Tab-separated table of C-alpha atoms in Angstrom:
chain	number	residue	atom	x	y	z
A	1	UNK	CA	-96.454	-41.769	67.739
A	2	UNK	CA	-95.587	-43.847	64.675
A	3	UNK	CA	-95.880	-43.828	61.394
A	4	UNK	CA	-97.273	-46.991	59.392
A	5	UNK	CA	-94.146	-47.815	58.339
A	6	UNK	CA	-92.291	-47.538	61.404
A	7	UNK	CA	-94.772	-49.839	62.792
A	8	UNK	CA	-94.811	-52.380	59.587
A	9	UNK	CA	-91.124	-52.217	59.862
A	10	UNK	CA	-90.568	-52.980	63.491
A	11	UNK	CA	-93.269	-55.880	63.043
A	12	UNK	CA	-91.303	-56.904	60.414
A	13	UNK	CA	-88.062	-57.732	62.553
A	14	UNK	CA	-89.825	-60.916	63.795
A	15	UNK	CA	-88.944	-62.540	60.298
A	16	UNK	CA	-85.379	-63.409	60.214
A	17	UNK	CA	-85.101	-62.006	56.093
A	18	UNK	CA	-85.614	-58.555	57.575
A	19	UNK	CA	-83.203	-59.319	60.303
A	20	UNK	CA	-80.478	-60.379	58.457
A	21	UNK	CA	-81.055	-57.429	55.601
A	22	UNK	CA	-80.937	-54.972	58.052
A	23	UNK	CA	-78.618	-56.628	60.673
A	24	UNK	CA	-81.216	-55.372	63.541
A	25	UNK	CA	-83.296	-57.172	65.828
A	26	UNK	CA	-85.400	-56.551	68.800
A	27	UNK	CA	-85.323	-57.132	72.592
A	28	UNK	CA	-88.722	-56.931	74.714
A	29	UNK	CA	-88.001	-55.841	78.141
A	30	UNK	CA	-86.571	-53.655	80.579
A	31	UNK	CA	-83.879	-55.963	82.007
A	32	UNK	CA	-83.344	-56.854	78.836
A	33	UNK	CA	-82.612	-54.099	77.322
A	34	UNK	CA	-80.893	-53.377	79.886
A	35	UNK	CA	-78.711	-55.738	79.635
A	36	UNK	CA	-77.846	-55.717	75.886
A	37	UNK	CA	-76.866	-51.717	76.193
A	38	UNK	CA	-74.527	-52.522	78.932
A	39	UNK	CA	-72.874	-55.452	77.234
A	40	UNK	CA	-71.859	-53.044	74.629
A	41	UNK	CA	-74.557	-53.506	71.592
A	42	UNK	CA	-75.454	-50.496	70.009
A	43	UNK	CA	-79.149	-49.703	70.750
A	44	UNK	CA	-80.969	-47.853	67.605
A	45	UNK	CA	-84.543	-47.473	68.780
A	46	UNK	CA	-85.723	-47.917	72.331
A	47	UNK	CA	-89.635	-47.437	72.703
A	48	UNK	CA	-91.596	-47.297	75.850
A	49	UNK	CA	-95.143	-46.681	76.660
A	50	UNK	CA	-96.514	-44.668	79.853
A	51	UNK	CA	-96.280	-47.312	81.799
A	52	UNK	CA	-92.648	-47.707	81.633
A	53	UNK	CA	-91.000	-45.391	84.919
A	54	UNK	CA	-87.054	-46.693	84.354
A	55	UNK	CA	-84.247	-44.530	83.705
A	56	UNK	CA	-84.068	-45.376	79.451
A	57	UNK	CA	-86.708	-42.961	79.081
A	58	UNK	CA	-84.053	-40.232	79.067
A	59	UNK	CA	-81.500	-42.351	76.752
A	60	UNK	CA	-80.859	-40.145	73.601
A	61	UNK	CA	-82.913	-42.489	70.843
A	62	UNK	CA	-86.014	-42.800	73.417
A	63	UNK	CA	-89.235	-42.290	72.594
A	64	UNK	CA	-92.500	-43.147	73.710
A	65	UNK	CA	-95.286	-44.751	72.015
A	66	UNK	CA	-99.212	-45.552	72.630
A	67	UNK	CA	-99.742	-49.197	73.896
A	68	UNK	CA	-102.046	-50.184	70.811
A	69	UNK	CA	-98.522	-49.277	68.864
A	70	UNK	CA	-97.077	-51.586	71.285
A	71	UNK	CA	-99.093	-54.489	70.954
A	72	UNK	CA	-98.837	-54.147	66.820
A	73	UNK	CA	-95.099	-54.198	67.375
A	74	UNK	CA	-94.487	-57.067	70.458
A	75	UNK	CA	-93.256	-60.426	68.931
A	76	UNK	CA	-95.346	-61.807	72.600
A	77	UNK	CA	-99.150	-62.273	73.650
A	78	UNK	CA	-97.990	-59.698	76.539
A	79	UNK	CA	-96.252	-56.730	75.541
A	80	UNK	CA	-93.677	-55.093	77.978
A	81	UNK	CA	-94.249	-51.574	78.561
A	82	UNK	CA	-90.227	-51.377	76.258
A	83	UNK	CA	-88.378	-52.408	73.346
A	84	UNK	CA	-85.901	-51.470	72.151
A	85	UNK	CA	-83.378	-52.094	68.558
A	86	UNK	CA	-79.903	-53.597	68.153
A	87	UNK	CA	-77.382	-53.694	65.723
A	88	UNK	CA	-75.920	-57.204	65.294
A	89	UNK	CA	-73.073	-57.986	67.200
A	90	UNK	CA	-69.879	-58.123	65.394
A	91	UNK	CA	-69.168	-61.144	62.953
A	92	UNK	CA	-66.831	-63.661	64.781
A	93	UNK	CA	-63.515	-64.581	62.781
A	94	UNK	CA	-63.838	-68.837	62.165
A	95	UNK	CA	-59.912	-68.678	62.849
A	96	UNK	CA	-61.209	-67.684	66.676
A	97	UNK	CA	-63.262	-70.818	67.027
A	98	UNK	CA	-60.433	-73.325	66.994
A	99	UNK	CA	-60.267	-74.384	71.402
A	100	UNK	CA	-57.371	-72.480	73.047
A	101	UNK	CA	-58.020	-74.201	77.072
A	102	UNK	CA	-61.221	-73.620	76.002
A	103	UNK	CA	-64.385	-75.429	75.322
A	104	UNK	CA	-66.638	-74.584	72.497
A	105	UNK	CA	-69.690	-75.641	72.122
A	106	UNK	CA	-71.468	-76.438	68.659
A	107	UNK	CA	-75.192	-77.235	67.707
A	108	UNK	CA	-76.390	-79.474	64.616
A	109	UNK	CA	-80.311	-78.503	63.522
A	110	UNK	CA	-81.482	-76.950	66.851
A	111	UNK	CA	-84.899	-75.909	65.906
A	112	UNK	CA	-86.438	-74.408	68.984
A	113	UNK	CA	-85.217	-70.254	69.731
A	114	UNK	CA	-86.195	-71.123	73.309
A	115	UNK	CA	-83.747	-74.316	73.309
A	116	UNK	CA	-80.857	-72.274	71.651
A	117	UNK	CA	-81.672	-69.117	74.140
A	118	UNK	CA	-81.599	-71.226	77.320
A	119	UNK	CA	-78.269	-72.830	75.994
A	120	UNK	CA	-76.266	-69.446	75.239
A	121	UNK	CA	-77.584	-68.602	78.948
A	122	UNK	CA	-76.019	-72.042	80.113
A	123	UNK	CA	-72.964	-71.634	78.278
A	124	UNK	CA	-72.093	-68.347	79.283
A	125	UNK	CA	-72.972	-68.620	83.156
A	126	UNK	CA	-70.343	-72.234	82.727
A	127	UNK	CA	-67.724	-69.960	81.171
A	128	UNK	CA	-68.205	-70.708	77.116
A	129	UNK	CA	-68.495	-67.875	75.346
A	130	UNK	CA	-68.083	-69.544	71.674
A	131	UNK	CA	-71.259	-70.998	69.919
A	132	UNK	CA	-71.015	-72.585	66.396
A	133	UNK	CA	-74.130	-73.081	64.557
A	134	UNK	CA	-75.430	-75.318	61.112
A	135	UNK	CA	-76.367	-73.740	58.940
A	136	UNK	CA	-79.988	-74.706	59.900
A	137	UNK	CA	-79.890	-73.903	63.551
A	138	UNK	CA	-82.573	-71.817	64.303
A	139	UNK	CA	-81.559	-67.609	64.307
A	140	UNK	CA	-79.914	-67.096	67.240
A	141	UNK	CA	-81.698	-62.959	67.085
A	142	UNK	CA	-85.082	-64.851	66.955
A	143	UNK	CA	-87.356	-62.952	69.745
A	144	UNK	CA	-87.987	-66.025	71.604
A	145	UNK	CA	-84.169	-66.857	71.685
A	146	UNK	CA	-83.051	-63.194	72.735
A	147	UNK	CA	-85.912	-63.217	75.781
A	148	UNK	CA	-84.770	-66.743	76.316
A	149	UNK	CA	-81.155	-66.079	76.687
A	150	UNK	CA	-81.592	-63.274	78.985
A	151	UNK	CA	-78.546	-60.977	77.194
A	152	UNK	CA	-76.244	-63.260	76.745
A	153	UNK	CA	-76.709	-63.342	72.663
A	154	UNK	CA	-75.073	-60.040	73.128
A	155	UNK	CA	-71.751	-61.587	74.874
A	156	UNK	CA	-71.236	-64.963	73.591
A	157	UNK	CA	-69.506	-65.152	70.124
A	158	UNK	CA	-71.681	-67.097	67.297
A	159	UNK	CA	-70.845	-68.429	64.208
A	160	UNK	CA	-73.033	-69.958	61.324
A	161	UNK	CA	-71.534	-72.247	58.950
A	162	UNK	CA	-71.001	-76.075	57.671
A	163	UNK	CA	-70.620	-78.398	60.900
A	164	UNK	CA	-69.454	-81.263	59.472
A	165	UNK	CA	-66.948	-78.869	57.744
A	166	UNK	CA	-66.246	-76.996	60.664
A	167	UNK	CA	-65.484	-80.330	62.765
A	168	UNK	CA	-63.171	-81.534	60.068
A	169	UNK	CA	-60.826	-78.818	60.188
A	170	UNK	CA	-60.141	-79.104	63.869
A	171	UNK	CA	-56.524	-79.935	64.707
A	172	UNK	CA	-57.069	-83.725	65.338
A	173	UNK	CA	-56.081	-83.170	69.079
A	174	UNK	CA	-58.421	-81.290	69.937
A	175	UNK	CA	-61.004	-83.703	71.630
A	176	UNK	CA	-65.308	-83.766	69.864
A	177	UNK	CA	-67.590	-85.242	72.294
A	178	UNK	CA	-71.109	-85.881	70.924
A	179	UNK	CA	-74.460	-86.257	73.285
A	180	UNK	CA	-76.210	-89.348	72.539
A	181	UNK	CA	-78.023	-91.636	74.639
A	182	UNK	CA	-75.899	-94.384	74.534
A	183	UNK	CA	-72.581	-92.537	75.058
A	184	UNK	CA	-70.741	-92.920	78.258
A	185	UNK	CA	-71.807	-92.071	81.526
A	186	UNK	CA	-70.872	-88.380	81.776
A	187	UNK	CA	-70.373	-88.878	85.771
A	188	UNK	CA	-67.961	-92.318	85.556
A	189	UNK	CA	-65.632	-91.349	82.518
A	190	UNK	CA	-62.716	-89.879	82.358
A	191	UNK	CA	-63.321	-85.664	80.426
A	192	UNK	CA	-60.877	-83.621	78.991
A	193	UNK	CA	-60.807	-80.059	80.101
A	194	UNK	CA	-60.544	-78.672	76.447
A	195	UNK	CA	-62.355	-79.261	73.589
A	196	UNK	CA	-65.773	-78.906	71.598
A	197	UNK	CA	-69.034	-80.391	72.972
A	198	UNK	CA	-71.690	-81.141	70.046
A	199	UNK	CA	-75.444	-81.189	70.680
A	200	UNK	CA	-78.178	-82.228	67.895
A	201	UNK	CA	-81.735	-81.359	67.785
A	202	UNK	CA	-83.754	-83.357	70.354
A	203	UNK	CA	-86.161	-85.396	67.308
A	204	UNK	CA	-83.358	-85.749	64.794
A	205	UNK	CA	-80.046	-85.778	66.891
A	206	UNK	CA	-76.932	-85.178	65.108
A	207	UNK	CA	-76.890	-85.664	61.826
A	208	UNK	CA	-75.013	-88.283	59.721
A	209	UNK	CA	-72.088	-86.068	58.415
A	210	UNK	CA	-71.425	-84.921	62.178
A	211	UNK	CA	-71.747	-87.733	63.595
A	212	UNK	CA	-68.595	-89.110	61.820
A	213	UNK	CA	-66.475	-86.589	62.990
A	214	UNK	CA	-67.573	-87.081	66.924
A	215	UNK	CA	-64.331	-88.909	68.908
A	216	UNK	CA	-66.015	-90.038	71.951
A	217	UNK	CA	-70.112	-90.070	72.775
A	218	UNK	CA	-71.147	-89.359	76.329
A	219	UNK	CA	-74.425	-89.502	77.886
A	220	UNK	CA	-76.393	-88.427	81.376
A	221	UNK	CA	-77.696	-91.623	82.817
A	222	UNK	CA	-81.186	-92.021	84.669
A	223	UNK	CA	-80.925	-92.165	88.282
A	224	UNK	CA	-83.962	-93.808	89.120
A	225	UNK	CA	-84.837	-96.639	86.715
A	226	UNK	CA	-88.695	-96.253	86.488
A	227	UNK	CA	-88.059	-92.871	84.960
A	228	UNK	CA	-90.699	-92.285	82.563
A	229	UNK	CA	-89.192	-89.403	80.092
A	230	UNK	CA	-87.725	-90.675	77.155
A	231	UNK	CA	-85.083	-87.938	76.977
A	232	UNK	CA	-84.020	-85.104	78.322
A	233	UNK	CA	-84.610	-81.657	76.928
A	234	UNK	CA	-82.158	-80.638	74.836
A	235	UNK	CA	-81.613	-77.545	77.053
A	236	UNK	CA	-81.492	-78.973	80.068
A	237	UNK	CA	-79.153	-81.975	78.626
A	238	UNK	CA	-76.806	-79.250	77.298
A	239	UNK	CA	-76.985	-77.576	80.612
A	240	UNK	CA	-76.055	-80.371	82.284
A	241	UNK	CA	-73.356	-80.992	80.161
A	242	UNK	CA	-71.763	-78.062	79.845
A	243	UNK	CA	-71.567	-77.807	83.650
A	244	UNK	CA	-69.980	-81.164	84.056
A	245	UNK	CA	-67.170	-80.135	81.080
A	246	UNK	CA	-66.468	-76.877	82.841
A	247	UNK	CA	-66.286	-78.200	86.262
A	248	UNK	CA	-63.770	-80.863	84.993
A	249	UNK	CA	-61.899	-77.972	83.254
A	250	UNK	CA	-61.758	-76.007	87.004
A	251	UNK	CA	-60.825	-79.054	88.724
């Protein structure tokens, strides 16, 4: 059973203040959670409810709850029958995030936690396991990004900070490709296997400080011209993206 604050304090981990002052966050799950123990992260709290059969139940900070606990606790309409509570992972050094036959990818204003999930799940099945974030890119220990990302926001290395400043202290070999729609066809030009791929938020795009530090602008083009979507997704564009860049990098 818990107390009142227990439960006010695990609600509480769905606001990213709380997050960051504590440097915990929560994972909804059993796969999950899972997941997150075996990539390393140390687990502080796992709760369960007696409909949960899996082997965590005997895992030293286990302890079972009463599903109305659960349901004041879930971040979702449907509560899994576990939870559990991570420590952050480690900060990441900004002298790590400069490409060594590598490619990096970075993200200017992503909003959405299930956008920015899906792409740390696309990056690190493609082999990038560096993120950089603006400042205002949505928390990458958001609930909906950690269920989104399936684990991987436990293996692929993040780091917050000033894009546009980020992008200008790259060595100026080091090639910046930039997703726009009028950038060049992704499938026809010529891709470096290196580098740092830059994605902006789907309504806004990049904004005007990154965008003058982008070298080349490429772009996925329709295949069937009476395609009605304006765009694509910025998950699925990013997806695609990254796939190409690390296929070329293979080749």
């Amino acid at each position: 059973m818990l107390s009142k604050s227990e439960i006010q304090f695990f609600r509480n981990l769905r606001d990213r203040k709380t997050r960051q002052e504590h440097k915990l966050f929560m994972a909804e799950g059993e796969k999950l959670v899972e997941d997150l123990i075996d990539s390393g992260l140390k687990v502080r709290d796992i709760l369960f409810t007696s409909k949960y059969e899996g082997r965590l139940k005997l895992h030293a900070t286990a302890r079972e709850i009463k599903e109305p606990e659960m349901e004041r606790i879930t971040a979702f309409k449907t509560p899994s029958p576990i939870c559990a509570v991570f420590e952050f992972t480690e900060a990441a050094e900004k002298s790590s995030f400069i490409p060594q036959d590598e490619w990096i990818l970075a993200l200017d204003g992503i909003s959405d936690p299930g956008n920015l999930g899906t792409l740390l799940r696309s990056a690190e099945w493609f082999g990038i396991f560096k993120v950089v974030c603006s400042a205002d890119t949505v928390d990458i220990y958001n609930p909906k990004c950690v269920q989104a990302s399936m684990g991987s926001v436990g293996r692929v290395k993040t780091l917050y900070t000033d894009l546009s400043a980020y992008l200008q202290s790259i060595p100026g070999f080091v090639p910046i490709l930039g997703a726009d729609m009028v950038g060049q066809d992704i499938y026809s030009t010529h891709l470096p296997s290196t580098g740092i791929l830059v994605l902006g938020s789907e309504g806004k795009g990049l904004s005007p400080d990154v965008s003058k530090k982008i070298k080349t602008w490429i772009s996925i083009p329709r295949n069937h011209k009476g395609s009605r979507p304006e765009s694509l997704n910025v998950a699925i564009a990013g997806s695609i993206l990254i796939s190409q860049l690390c296929s070329k990098q293979k080749a």
